[in-house]
Coordinates of C-alpha atoms and ligand atoms in Angstrom, one line a residue:
M2 CA -80.6 8.7 -22.6
R3 CA -78.2 10.5 -20.4
R4 CA -75.0 8.7 -19.2
R5 CA -76.1 8.9 -15.6
D6 CA -78.8 6.5 -16.6
I7 CA -76.3 3.8 -17.3
A8 CA -76.1 1.8 -14.2
I9 CA -72.5 0.7 -13.4
N10 CA -72.6 -2.1 -10.9
A11 CA -71.0 -5.5 -10.2
S12 CA -72.7 -7.0 -13.3
T13 CA -71.3 -4.4 -15.7
P14 CA -69.8 -6.4 -18.5
L15 CA -66.2 -6.5 -19.6
I16 CA -65.8 -5.7 -23.2
T17 CA -64.1 -8.4 -25.1
R18 CA -61.3 -7.6 -27.4
R19 CA -63.2 -8.9 -30.4
R20 CA -66.1 -6.7 -29.6
V21 CA -63.8 -3.7 -29.1
L22 CA -62.3 -4.2 -32.5
T23 CA -65.7 -4.6 -34.1
S24 CA -66.8 -1.3 -32.4
A25 CA -63.6 0.4 -33.4
A26 CA -64.2 -0.6 -37.0
A27 CA -67.8 0.7 -36.9
F28 CA -66.6 4.0 -35.4
A29 CA -63.8 4.4 -38.0
G30 CA -66.5 3.8 -40.7
H31 CA -68.6 6.6 -39.2
T32 CA -71.5 4.3 -38.6
L33 CA -72.1 5.8 -35.2
V34 CA -75.2 4.7 -33.4
C35 CA -75.9 7.0 -30.5
S36 CA -78.4 4.7 -28.9
R37 CA -78.5 3.2 -25.4
P38 CA -75.9 0.4 -25.2
S39 CA -77.3 -3.0 -25.0
F40 CA -75.6 -4.3 -21.9
A41 CA -77.5 -7.6 -22.1
A42 CA -76.0 -8.2 -25.5
T43 CA -72.4 -7.6 -24.2
K44 CA -72.6 -9.4 -20.9
Q45 CA -69.7 -11.7 -20.2
S46 CA -69.8 -14.3 -17.5
S47 CA -66.1 -14.9 -17.1
R48 CA -63.8 -12.4 -15.4
I49 CA -60.3 -11.8 -16.7
D50 CA -57.4 -12.5 -14.4
V51 CA -55.3 -9.4 -14.3
S52 CA -53.0 -10.3 -11.4
G53 CA -49.4 -11.6 -11.4
R54 CA -48.0 -12.2 -14.9
N55 CA -51.1 -10.6 -16.4
A56 CA -50.7 -7.3 -14.5
L57 CA -49.8 -4.1 -16.3
R58 CA -46.6 -3.8 -14.1
T59 CA -45.4 -7.2 -15.3
H60 CA -46.0 -6.6 -19.0
A61 CA -44.3 -3.2 -18.5
A62 CA -41.3 -4.7 -16.7
A63 CA -40.8 -7.2 -19.5
K64 CA -40.2 -4.2 -21.8
H65 CA -38.0 -2.2 -19.4
L66 CA -40.8 0.1 -18.3
F67 CA -42.4 1.1 -15.1
F68 CA -46.2 1.2 -15.0
G69 CA -47.8 3.5 -12.5
A70 CA -50.8 5.6 -11.5
A71 CA -51.8 8.7 -9.7
V72 CA -53.1 8.0 -6.2
N73 CA -55.9 9.4 -4.1
P74 CA -54.8 9.1 -0.4
K75 CA -58.3 9.1 1.1
A76 CA -59.2 6.2 -1.1
L77 CA -55.9 4.4 -0.3
R78 CA -56.8 4.6 3.3
E79 CA -60.4 3.6 3.1
D80 CA -60.8 1.4 0.1
E81 CA -58.9 -1.9 0.5
D82 CA -59.8 -3.1 -3.0
Y83 CA -58.4 0.0 -4.5
A84 CA -55.2 -0.4 -2.5
R85 CA -54.9 -4.0 -3.5
L86 CA -55.4 -3.1 -7.2
L87 CA -52.7 -0.4 -7.0
R88 CA -50.0 -2.7 -5.7
Q89 CA -51.1 -5.5 -8.1
Q90 CA -50.9 -3.3 -11.2
C91 CA -48.3 -0.6 -10.4
S92 CA -44.5 -0.5 -10.0
M93 CA -44.6 3.3 -9.6
L94 CA -47.0 5.8 -7.9
V95 CA -47.5 9.5 -8.0
A96 CA -49.7 11.6 -5.6
E97 CA -52.5 13.2 -7.6
N98 CA -52.8 16.2 -5.4
C99 CA -51.3 15.9 -2.0
M100 CA -47.8 16.9 -2.8
K101 CA -48.9 20.2 -4.4
W102 CA -48.1 23.4 -2.5
K103 CA -51.7 24.1 -1.6
A104 CA -52.0 20.7 0.1
I105 CA -48.6 20.7 1.8
E106 CA -48.6 24.2 3.2
P107 CA -52.1 25.6 3.2
Q108 CA -51.2 28.3 5.7
Q109 CA -47.7 29.8 5.7
G110 CA -45.4 27.8 7.9
Q111 CA -48.1 25.1 8.7
F112 CA -47.2 21.9 6.9
Q113 CA -49.5 18.9 6.2
F114 CA -47.4 16.0 5.1
D115 CA -49.7 13.2 6.4
D116 CA -51.1 12.3 3.0
A117 CA -47.9 12.4 1.1
D118 CA -46.1 10.5 3.9
F119 CA -48.9 7.9 3.8
I120 CA -48.6 7.3 0.1
L121 CA -44.8 7.2 0.2
A122 CA -44.9 4.7 3.1
F123 CA -47.3 2.5 1.1
A124 CA -45.0 2.7 -2.0
E125 CA -42.0 1.8 0.0
K126 CA -43.7 -1.1 1.8
Y127 CA -44.5 -2.7 -1.5
K128 CA -41.3 -1.6 -3.2
L129 CA -42.9 0.7 -5.7
K130 CA -41.1 3.7 -7.1
M131 CA -42.6 7.1 -6.3
R132 CA -42.8 10.2 -8.5
G133 CA -43.1 13.7 -6.8
H134 CA -45.8 15.9 -8.3
T135 CA -45.3 18.9 -8.5
L136 CA -43.0 21.5 -7.1
I137 CA -43.5 24.7 -9.2
W138 CA -46.8 25.3 -10.9
H139 CA -49.1 28.2 -11.4
D140 CA -52.1 26.2 -10.1
A141 CA -52.8 24.6 -6.7
L142 CA -51.0 27.5 -4.9
P143 CA -52.1 28.3 -1.4
A144 CA -54.1 31.5 -1.1
W145 CA -51.3 33.1 1.0
V146 CA -48.9 32.6 -1.9
E147 CA -51.3 34.0 -4.5
A148 CA -52.0 37.0 -2.3
G149 CA -48.5 37.7 -0.9
M150 CA -45.9 36.8 -3.5
T151 CA -44.0 39.7 -4.9
S152 CA -40.8 40.3 -6.9
S153 CA -38.9 40.8 -3.7
N154 CA -39.9 37.5 -1.9
A155 CA -40.7 35.1 -4.8
R156 CA -37.2 33.7 -5.2
Q157 CA -36.8 33.1 -1.5
W158 CA -40.3 31.6 -1.2
M159 CA -39.6 29.3 -4.2
I160 CA -36.3 28.0 -2.8
A161 CA -37.8 27.5 0.7
H162 CA -40.7 25.6 -0.8
I163 CA -38.6 23.3 -2.9
Q164 CA -36.2 22.6 0.0
N165 CA -39.0 21.9 2.4
I166 CA -40.4 19.1 0.3
C167 CA -37.3 17.7 -1.4
E168 CA -35.2 17.6 1.7
R169 CA -38.0 15.8 3.6
Y170 CA -38.2 13.1 1.0
N171 CA -34.5 13.2 0.0
G172 CA -33.4 10.0 -1.7
R173 CA -36.8 8.4 -1.7
I174 CA -38.3 9.9 -4.9
H175 CA -37.7 8.5 -8.3
S176 CA -38.4 11.7 -10.1
W177 CA -39.8 15.2 -9.3
D178 CA -42.0 17.2 -11.6
V179 CA -40.0 20.3 -10.8
V180 CA -41.7 22.7 -13.2
N181 CA -45.2 22.0 -14.4
E182 CA -47.0 23.5 -17.4
A183 CA -44.8 26.6 -17.9
I184 CA -45.7 27.2 -21.5
R185 CA -48.8 28.9 -23.1
P186 CA -48.5 30.1 -26.6
E187 CA -51.8 32.0 -26.3
D188 CA -50.1 34.4 -23.9
G189 CA -48.2 35.8 -26.9
R190 CA -44.7 35.8 -25.7
P191 CA -41.9 35.1 -28.2
D192 CA -40.5 32.4 -26.0
G193 CA -44.0 30.8 -25.5
L194 CA -43.8 30.9 -21.7
R195 CA -47.0 31.2 -19.7
N196 CA -47.6 34.5 -18.2
N197 CA -47.9 33.1 -14.7
I198 CA -47.2 34.4 -11.2
W199 CA -43.6 33.0 -11.3
L200 CA -42.8 34.7 -14.6
R201 CA -44.3 38.0 -13.4
T202 CA -42.4 37.9 -10.1
M203 CA -39.1 36.3 -11.1
G204 CA -38.9 36.5 -14.9
P205 CA -38.1 33.5 -17.2
E206 CA -35.2 32.5 -15.0
Y207 CA -37.6 31.0 -12.5
I208 CA -37.4 27.7 -14.3
E209 CA -33.7 27.5 -14.0
T210 CA -33.8 28.4 -10.3
A211 CA -36.3 25.7 -9.6
F212 CA -34.3 23.0 -11.3
R213 CA -31.0 24.0 -9.6
T214 CA -32.7 24.2 -6.2
A215 CA -34.3 20.8 -6.6
R216 CA -31.0 19.2 -7.7
A217 CA -29.2 20.5 -4.6
A218 CA -32.0 19.5 -2.3
D219 CA -32.5 15.9 -3.6
P220 CA -29.5 15.0 -5.7
A221 CA -30.6 11.4 -6.4
A222 CA -34.0 12.2 -8.0
L223 CA -34.5 12.6 -11.7
L224 CA -35.7 16.1 -12.5
T225 CA -38.6 16.5 -14.9
Y226 CA -40.3 19.2 -16.9
N227 CA -44.0 18.1 -17.2
D228 CA -46.6 19.4 -19.6
W229 CA -49.8 18.7 -21.5
G230 CA -50.7 19.2 -25.2
L231 CA -47.6 17.6 -26.6
E232 CA -49.2 14.5 -27.9
D233 CA -51.3 14.9 -31.0
E234 CA -50.7 16.1 -34.6
S235 CA -52.8 19.3 -34.3
P236 CA -50.9 22.6 -35.2
Q237 CA -51.5 23.7 -31.6
N238 CA -49.7 20.6 -30.2
E239 CA -46.9 21.0 -32.8
E240 CA -46.4 24.5 -31.7
R241 CA -46.3 23.5 -28.0
R242 CA -43.7 20.8 -28.8
R243 CA -41.5 23.4 -30.6
I244 CA -41.7 25.7 -27.6
V245 CA -40.8 23.0 -25.2
L246 CA -37.8 21.9 -27.3
T247 CA -36.5 25.4 -27.6
M248 CA -36.8 25.7 -23.8
M249 CA -35.0 22.4 -23.3
R250 CA -32.2 23.3 -25.6
R251 CA -31.7 26.6 -23.8
L252 CA -31.7 24.9 -20.4
R253 CA -29.2 22.3 -21.7
Q254 CA -26.9 25.1 -23.0
R255 CA -27.0 26.7 -19.6
N256 CA -26.2 23.4 -17.8
V257 CA -29.4 23.4 -15.9
P258 CA -29.9 20.1 -14.3
I259 CA -32.8 18.4 -16.0
D260 CA -33.2 14.7 -16.7
A261 CA -36.6 14.1 -18.2
I262 CA -39.7 15.3 -19.9
G263 CA -43.1 14.4 -18.7
I264 CA -45.6 14.0 -21.5
Q265 CA -48.9 14.2 -19.6
A266 CA -51.0 12.6 -22.3
H267 CA -54.5 13.6 -21.3
L268 CA -56.0 12.4 -24.5
N269 CA -59.2 14.1 -25.6
L270 CA -61.8 12.2 -27.6
P271 CA -62.6 12.3 -30.3
N272 CA -59.2 13.4 -31.7
P273 CA -59.2 13.6 -35.4
A274 CA -55.6 14.9 -35.4
G275 CA -54.3 11.5 -34.2
Y276 CA -50.8 10.7 -33.1
G277 CA -47.9 10.4 -35.5
A278 CA -44.8 11.9 -37.1
G279 CA -44.7 15.2 -35.2
L280 CA -44.7 13.3 -31.9
Q281 CA -42.0 10.9 -33.2
R282 CA -39.8 13.8 -34.3
F283 CA -40.2 15.4 -30.8
L284 CA -39.1 12.1 -29.1
A285 CA -36.1 11.9 -31.4
S286 CA -35.1 15.5 -30.5
L287 CA -35.5 14.7 -26.8
K288 CA -33.3 11.7 -27.2
E289 CA -30.6 13.9 -28.9
L290 CA -30.8 16.1 -25.8
D291 CA -30.3 13.0 -23.7
L292 CA -33.6 13.4 -21.9
Q293 CA -35.6 10.5 -20.6
V294 CA -39.3 10.6 -21.3
F295 CA -42.1 9.7 -18.8
I296 CA -45.7 9.4 -19.9
T297 CA -47.0 10.9 -16.7
E298 CA -50.7 11.4 -16.7
L299 CA -52.3 9.1 -19.4
D300 CA -56.1 9.1 -19.5
A301 CA -58.8 9.7 -22.1
D302 CA -61.5 12.2 -21.7
D303 CA -64.4 10.5 -23.4
H304 CA -67.3 12.7 -22.3
R305 CA -67.8 14.3 -25.7
L306 CA -68.4 10.9 -27.3
P307 CA -71.9 9.6 -27.9
D308 CA -73.8 7.8 -25.1
N309 CA -72.7 4.4 -26.3
M310 CA -70.5 2.5 -23.9
E311 CA -69.1 0.2 -26.5
L312 CA -68.1 2.9 -28.9
R313 CA -66.6 4.9 -26.0
D314 CA -64.5 1.9 -24.9
A315 CA -63.4 1.3 -28.5
E316 CA -62.3 4.9 -28.9
V317 CA -60.4 4.9 -25.6
A318 CA -58.7 1.7 -26.6
K319 CA -57.9 3.0 -30.1
A320 CA -56.4 6.2 -28.7
F321 CA -54.3 4.5 -26.1
G322 CA -53.0 2.0 -28.6
Q323 CA -52.2 4.6 -31.3
F324 CA -50.6 6.9 -28.9
L325 CA -48.5 4.3 -27.1
D326 CA -47.4 2.7 -30.4
I327 CA -45.9 6.1 -31.3
V328 CA -44.1 6.7 -28.0
L329 CA -43.1 3.3 -26.8
P330 CA -40.6 2.5 -29.6
G331 CA -38.6 5.5 -28.3
P332 CA -35.9 4.0 -26.1
A333 CA -36.0 7.2 -24.0
V334 CA -39.4 6.3 -22.6
T335 CA -38.9 4.6 -19.3
A336 CA -42.3 4.9 -17.5
V337 CA -46.0 5.1 -18.3
L338 CA -48.4 6.3 -15.6
T339 CA -52.1 6.8 -15.8
W340 CA -53.8 9.7 -14.1
G341 CA -55.8 7.5 -11.7
L342 CA -56.1 3.8 -12.0
T343 CA -59.8 3.4 -11.9
S344 CA -62.8 5.6 -12.9
R345 CA -63.9 5.1 -9.3
Y346 CA -61.5 7.9 -8.5
T347 CA -60.7 10.2 -11.3
W348 CA -60.7 14.0 -12.0
L349 CA -62.5 13.2 -15.3
R350 CA -65.7 12.9 -13.3
D351 CA -65.5 16.6 -12.6
R352 CA -65.4 17.4 -16.3
D353 CA -68.9 16.0 -16.9
H354 CA -71.1 15.1 -14.0
N355 CA -73.4 13.1 -16.3
S356 CA -70.9 10.7 -17.5
T357 CA -69.2 7.6 -16.2
P358 CA -65.6 8.0 -17.5
R359 CA -64.2 5.0 -19.3
G360 CA -60.7 6.4 -20.0
L361 CA -58.7 4.5 -17.4
P362 CA -57.5 0.9 -17.2
F363 CA -60.1 0.0 -14.6
D364 CA -63.8 0.9 -14.3
D365 CA -65.9 1.8 -11.3
N366 CA -66.1 -1.8 -10.3
L367 CA -62.3 -2.2 -10.6
E368 CA -62.8 -4.4 -13.6
P369 CA -60.4 -4.0 -16.5
T370 CA -61.6 -1.8 -19.3
A371 CA -60.8 -2.0 -23.0
G372 CA -58.2 0.6 -22.2
F373 CA -56.5 -1.9 -19.9
N374 CA -56.1 -4.3 -22.9
A375 CA -54.9 -1.5 -25.1
I376 CA -52.2 -0.5 -22.7
R377 CA -51.1 -4.0 -22.0
D378 CA -51.1 -4.9 -25.7
A379 CA -49.0 -1.8 -26.5
F380 CA -46.5 -2.8 -23.9
D381 CA -46.3 -6.3 -25.5
R382 CA -45.7 -4.8 -28.9
R383 CA -42.7 -2.7 -27.7
R384 CA -39.5 -3.9 -29.3
I385 CA -36.5 -3.5 -27.0
Q386 CA -33.3 -2.6 -28.6
P387 CA -30.8 -5.3 -27.9
A388 CA -28.1 -4.1 -25.6
V389 CA -24.9 -3.6 -27.5
P390 CA -22.3 -5.8 -25.8
K391 CA -19.2 -4.0 -24.6
P392 CA -16.0 -5.1 -26.3
I393 CA -14.0 -7.4 -24.2
T394 CA -10.4 -6.3 -23.9
L395 CA -8.0 -8.7 -22.3
L396 CA -5.2 -7.1 -20.3
R397 CA -1.8 -8.7 -20.6
P398 CA 0.3 -9.0 -17.4
G399 CA 1.9 -5.6 -16.7
Q400 CA -0.7 -3.7 -18.7
S401 CA -3.2 -1.4 -17.0
W402 CA -6.4 0.3 -18.1
R403 CA -4.8 3.7 -17.9
Ligands
G3I2 O1 -60.1 18.7 -1.4 C1 -60.9 19.9 -1.7 C2 -62.2 19.7 -1.0 O2 -61.9 19.9 0.4 C3 -63.2 20.8 -1.4 O3 -64.4 20.7 -0.8 C4 -63.4 20.7 -2.9 C5 -64.3 21.8 -3.4 O4 -64.0 22.1 -4.8 O5 -62.2 20.8 -3.6 C6 -61.2 19.8 -3.2 O6 -60.1 20.0 -3.9 C7 -60.0 19.7 -5.2 C8 -58.9 18.7 -5.5 O7 -58.8 18.5 -6.9 C9 -59.2 17.4 -4.8 O8 -60.3 16.8 -5.3 C10 -59.8 21.0 -6.0 O9 -60.9 21.9 -5.9 C11 -59.5 20.7 -7.4 O10 -59.1 21.9 -8.1 C12 -58.4 19.7 -7.6 O11 -58.3 19.4 -8.9 C13 -57.1 18.7 -9.2 C14 -56.3 19.6 -10.3 O12 -55.2 18.9 -10.7 C15 -55.8 20.9 -9.6 O13 -54.9 20.7 -8.6 C16 -57.4 17.4 -9.8 O14 -57.9 16.5 -8.8 C17 -56.1 16.8 -10.4 O15 -56.5 15.6 -11.1 C18 -55.5 17.7 -11.4 O16 -54.3 17.1 -11.9 C19 -53.6 17.9 -12.9 C20 -52.2 17.7 -12.7 O17 -51.8 18.1 -11.3 C21 -51.3 18.4 -13.7 N1 -51.8 18.1 -15.0 C22 -53.2 18.2 -15.3 C23 -54.0 17.4 -14.3 C24 -55.5 17.4 -14.6 O18 -55.9 18.7 -14.5

C-alpha cells in the first residue's frame, strides 16, 4: 500500500482526540501496525467548528500569542476557501516564498512586488500582522546574484537589496527575518558559520551589516535571526543552539540591532531525541539576552512514518504537543506560525511525492487535523505570568517625578 493510494476527499474523516490518544499510546508501546488505515472504522459524521472562539488565533490571543501561517499567493488569489481559512485562523501571516530575493528581483533592477503586495494588502484588510521572510539567505538567490557577486560589490548589493524591500514596506511589517540559516557546523569553522556566498564575499561581518541596514530602513520592525535545527535534544541540535547563542552574545556585545530569534521548528518524524531540557536552557539564555522568540515555521515531516494515517496523525499531534509544551511556558515566545496552514499547499509534498502530508493544522480538505487539536490544546495549557503591578506612588503637592 503506497500512500498515494489513500484517497483524500471530502469524506476523509477527522480523527477524534480519543482515537489520537489511543493511537499515540500504541505507537509509544511500539505496537506499530503498518497496514492500510481503516477509514471506515474512523469515519466521523460530525464536523468540528473551528471558527470564532474555536479558532487557533483566538486560543493564541487568550495566551498573549499571535498564531500565523506561511502563505502561497497563487492559492490566496484562486482558492476562496483557503483565503477564508487563513483569515479565520490567523492573526499573522508570512510569505512562504514571494519576498525572497529570487522572487522580488529575478533580473537585476527588475522588481516583482505583485505577490508580496497582494499578501500584505490581504493582511492589512483583515488586520493581520505580517512577517517579512527573508532578507539575507544563501538560498533563493537570483541567478544574477549567484553569478555576479564578488567581494567588491557584495556589501553594496546587500545594502541595496535590504533597502529596496524594507523601505517599500516601511512601517507595515511586524518583524523581518533579516538573516536566515547562517550557521552550519559541518562546514568546520570555529564560529560555526555557514560557508555561504555572503561569508565568502563579505566575511562574518555580513550578519552585522544586514541587521544595521534593516534597522535603518524599517525602524519599526522587529529584527529576527531565523534558523532550523534548534528544537530537539539531539547532540546536533544542541551544538547548533550553542553556536547561535554565541553568535547572539557577540551581536549584543557589538550593539547590533536584533530583537528576536526565529526557531523554525520543522519537526522530523519519528524523532527519538524529543524536546526537553536543552531547548529550555536555550530559551532561558535568549530571555537573558532580552530576545523575543518566534516559532516561525512549525510543521511535521511525517513521510518516514509507516503508511498508517492514524499513527501518523498521532505522531504529529504528539510532536506538536511535546514541542509546544517546552517552548510556550517561555514568556519570550510571542508568536507561533506554521509553514503553511493546510496540506493542500505545503512544501512537504515535494519531500515525498507518494505521501499526503499530515503535519499541518488542516488537511487537503481544509479539515482540522490531529495537529490542529494539539496546537490549540498547547495554547490552552500555556500559563501566563501575571503582570507585576507597578507600585503606585502618590505625589504630594509641590513634588515632582524628577
Ligand atoms: O515557482 C517555481 C516554478 O515556476 C518552477 O516551475 C518550479 C520548478 O521547480 O519551481 C518553482 O519554485 C519553487 C518554489 O519553492 C515555489 O514552489 C522552487 O523551485 C523551490 O525551490 C521553492 O522551495 C521553497 C524553499 O523554501 C526554497 O526557497 C519552498 O517552497 C519553501 O517552503 C521553503 O521554505 C524554507 C524557508 O524559506 C526557510 N526555512 C526552511 C523552509 C523549508 O525549506
